[in-house]
mmCIF file of C-alpha atoms in Angstrom:
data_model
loop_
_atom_site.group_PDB
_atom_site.id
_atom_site.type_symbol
_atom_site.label_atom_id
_atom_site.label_comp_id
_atom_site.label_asym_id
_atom_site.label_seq_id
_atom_site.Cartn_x
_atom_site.Cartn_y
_atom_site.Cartn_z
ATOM 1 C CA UNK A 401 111.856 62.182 80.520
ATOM 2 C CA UNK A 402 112.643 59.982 83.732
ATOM 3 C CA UNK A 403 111.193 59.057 87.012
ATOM 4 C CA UNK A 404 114.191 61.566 87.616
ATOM 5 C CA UNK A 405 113.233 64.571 86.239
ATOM 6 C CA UNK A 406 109.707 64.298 87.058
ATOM 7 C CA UNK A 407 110.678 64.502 90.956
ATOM 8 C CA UNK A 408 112.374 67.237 90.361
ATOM 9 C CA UNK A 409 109.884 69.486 88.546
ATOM 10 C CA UNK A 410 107.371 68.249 91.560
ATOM 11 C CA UNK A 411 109.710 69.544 94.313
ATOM 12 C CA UNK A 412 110.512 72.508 92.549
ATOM 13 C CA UNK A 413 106.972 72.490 92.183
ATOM 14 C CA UNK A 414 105.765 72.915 95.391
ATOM 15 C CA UNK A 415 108.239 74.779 96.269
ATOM 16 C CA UNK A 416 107.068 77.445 93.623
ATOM 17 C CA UNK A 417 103.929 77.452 94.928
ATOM 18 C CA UNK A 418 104.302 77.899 98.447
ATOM 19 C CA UNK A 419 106.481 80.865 97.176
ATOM 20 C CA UNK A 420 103.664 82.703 94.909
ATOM 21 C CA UNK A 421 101.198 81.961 98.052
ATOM 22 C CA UNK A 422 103.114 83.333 101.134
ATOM 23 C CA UNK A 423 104.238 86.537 98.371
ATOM 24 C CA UNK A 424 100.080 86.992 97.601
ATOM 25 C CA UNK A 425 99.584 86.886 101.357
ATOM 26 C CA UNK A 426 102.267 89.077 102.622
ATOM 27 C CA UNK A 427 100.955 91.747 99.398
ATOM 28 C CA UNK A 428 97.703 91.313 100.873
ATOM 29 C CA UNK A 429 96.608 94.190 102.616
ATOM 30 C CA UNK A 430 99.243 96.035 99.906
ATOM 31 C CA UNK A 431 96.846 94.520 97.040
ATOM 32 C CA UNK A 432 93.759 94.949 99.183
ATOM 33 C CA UNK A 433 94.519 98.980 99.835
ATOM 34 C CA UNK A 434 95.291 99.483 96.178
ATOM 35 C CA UNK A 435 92.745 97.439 94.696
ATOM 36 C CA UNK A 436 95.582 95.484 92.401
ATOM 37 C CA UNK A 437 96.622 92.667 92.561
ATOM 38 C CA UNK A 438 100.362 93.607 93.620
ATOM 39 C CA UNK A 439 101.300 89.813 95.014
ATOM 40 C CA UNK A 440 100.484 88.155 91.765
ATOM 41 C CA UNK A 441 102.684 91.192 89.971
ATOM 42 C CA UNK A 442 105.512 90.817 92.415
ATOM 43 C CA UNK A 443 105.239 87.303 91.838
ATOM 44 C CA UNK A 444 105.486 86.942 88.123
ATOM 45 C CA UNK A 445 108.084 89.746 88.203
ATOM 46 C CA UNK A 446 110.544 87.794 90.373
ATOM 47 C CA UNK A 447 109.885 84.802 88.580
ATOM 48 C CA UNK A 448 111.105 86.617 85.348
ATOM 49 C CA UNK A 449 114.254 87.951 86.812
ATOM 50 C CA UNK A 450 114.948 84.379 88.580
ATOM 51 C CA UNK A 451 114.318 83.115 84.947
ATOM 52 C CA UNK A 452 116.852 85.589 83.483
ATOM 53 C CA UNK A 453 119.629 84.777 86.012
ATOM 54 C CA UNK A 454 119.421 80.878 85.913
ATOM 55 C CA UNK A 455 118.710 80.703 82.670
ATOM 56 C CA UNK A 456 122.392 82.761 82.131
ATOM 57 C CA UNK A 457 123.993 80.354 84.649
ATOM 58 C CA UNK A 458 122.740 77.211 83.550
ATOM 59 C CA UNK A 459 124.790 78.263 80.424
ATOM 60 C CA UNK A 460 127.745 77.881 81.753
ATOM 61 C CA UNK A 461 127.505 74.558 83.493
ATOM 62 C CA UNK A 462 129.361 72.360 81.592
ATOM 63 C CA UNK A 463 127.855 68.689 82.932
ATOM 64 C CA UNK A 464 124.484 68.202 80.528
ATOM 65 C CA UNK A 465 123.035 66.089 83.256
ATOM 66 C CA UNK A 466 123.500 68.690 85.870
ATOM 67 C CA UNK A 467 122.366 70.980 83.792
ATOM 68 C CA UNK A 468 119.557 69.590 82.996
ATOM 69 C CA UNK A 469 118.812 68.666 86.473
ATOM 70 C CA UNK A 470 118.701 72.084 87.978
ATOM 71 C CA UNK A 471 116.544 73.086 84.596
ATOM 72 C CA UNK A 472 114.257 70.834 86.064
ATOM 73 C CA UNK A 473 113.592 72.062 88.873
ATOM 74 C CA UNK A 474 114.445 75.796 88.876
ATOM 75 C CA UNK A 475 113.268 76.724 85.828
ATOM 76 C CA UNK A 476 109.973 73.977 85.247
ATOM 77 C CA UNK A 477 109.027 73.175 88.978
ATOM 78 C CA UNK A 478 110.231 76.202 91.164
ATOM 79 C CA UNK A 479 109.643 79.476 88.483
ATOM 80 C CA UNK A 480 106.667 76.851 86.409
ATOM 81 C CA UNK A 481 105.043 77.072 90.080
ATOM 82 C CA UNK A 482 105.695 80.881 90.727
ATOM 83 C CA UNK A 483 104.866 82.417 87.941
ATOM 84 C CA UNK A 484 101.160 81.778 86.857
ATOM 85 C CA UNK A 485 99.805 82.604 83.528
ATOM 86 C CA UNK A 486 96.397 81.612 84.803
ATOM 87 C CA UNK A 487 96.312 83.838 88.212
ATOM 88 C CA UNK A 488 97.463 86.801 86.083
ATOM 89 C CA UNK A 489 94.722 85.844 83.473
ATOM 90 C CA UNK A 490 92.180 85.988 86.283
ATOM 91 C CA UNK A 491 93.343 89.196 88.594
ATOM 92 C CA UNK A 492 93.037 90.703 84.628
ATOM 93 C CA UNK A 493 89.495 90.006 84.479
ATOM 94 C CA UNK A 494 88.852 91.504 87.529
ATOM 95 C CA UNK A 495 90.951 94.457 87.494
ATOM 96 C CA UNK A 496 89.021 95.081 84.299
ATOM 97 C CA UNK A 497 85.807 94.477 86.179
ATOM 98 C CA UNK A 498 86.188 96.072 89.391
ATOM 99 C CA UNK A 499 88.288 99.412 87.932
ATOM 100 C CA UNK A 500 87.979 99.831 84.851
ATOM 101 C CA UNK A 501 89.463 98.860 81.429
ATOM 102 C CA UNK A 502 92.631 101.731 82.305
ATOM 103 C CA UNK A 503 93.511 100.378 85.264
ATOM 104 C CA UNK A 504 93.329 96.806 83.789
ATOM 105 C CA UNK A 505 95.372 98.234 80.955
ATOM 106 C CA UNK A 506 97.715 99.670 83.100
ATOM 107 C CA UNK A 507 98.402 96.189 84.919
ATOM 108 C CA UNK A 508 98.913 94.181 82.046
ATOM 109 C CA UNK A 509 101.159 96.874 80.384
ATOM 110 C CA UNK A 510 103.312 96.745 84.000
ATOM 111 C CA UNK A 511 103.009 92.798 83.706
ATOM 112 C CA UNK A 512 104.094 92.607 80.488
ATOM 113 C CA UNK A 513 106.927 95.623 79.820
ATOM 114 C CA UNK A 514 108.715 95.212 83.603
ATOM 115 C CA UNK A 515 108.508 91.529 83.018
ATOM 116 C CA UNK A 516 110.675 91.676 79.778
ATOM 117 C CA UNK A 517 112.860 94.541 81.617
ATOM 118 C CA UNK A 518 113.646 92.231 84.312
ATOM 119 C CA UNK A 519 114.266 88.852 82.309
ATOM 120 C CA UNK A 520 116.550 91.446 80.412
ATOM 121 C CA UNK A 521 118.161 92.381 83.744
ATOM 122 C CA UNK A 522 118.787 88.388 84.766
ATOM 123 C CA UNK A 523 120.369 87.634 81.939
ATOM 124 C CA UNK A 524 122.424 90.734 82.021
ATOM 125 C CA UNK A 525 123.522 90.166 86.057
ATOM 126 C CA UNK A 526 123.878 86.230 84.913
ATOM 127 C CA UNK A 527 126.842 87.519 82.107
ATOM 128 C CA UNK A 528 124.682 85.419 79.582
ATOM 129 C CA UNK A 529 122.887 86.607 76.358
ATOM 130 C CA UNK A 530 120.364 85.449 74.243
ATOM 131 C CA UNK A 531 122.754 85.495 70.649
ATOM 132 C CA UNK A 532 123.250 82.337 70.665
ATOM 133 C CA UNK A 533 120.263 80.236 71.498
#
């Protein structure tokens, strides 16, 4: 890893971020009507399409270094950023707290199954597939 590469997974960075907090705050009121946390759904959802498409295209680029590159910071800074493992964690806990264990149930199941669906669906609309990685 270079000076290089870690620029680029900090831009993507806070690009990432800025993304996941403008999507939480325009699914707001959305989240705060429902009483789920819709904005940190959306967000992880997009991310896993986004991850599904580039992932497919950064197949095809030929140039390693390019490659590489935009892996950098699409994939570690801008989706890394996005997507949060530890938000999700969190709204989790306190679906479960404030609704019950079926509504928390019900949020991770969405999480989890439209997440894979949509990953599925990037790499489909991307022309890539997973066979041989």
């Amino acid at each position: 890893m270079n000076g290089m590469t870690i620029a680029l997974v900090a831009a993507g960075g806070a690009l990432g971020a800025v993304m996941r907090v403008v999507i939480q705050h325009l699914l707001g009121p959305l989240s705060e009507a429902r009483g789920f946390a819709i904005g940190t759904l959306a967000a992880n959802l997009l991310g896993c399409l986004a991850i599904g498409i580039v992932f497919g295209l950064l197949e095809r680029i030929a140039a390693e270094s390019l490659r590489e590159n935009l892996n950098a910071f699409v994939v570690a800074g801008v989706l890394g950023a996005l997507t949060t493992y530890s938000t999700f964690a969190l709204d989790l806990l306190k679906q479960a707290d404030a609704k019950g264990i079926a509504m928390a149930a019900l949020y991770l199941g969405l999480s989890l199954v439209l997440g894979l669906a949509l990953a599925a669906l990037g790499l489909r609309l991307s022309g890539a597939s997973l066979s041989g990685v």
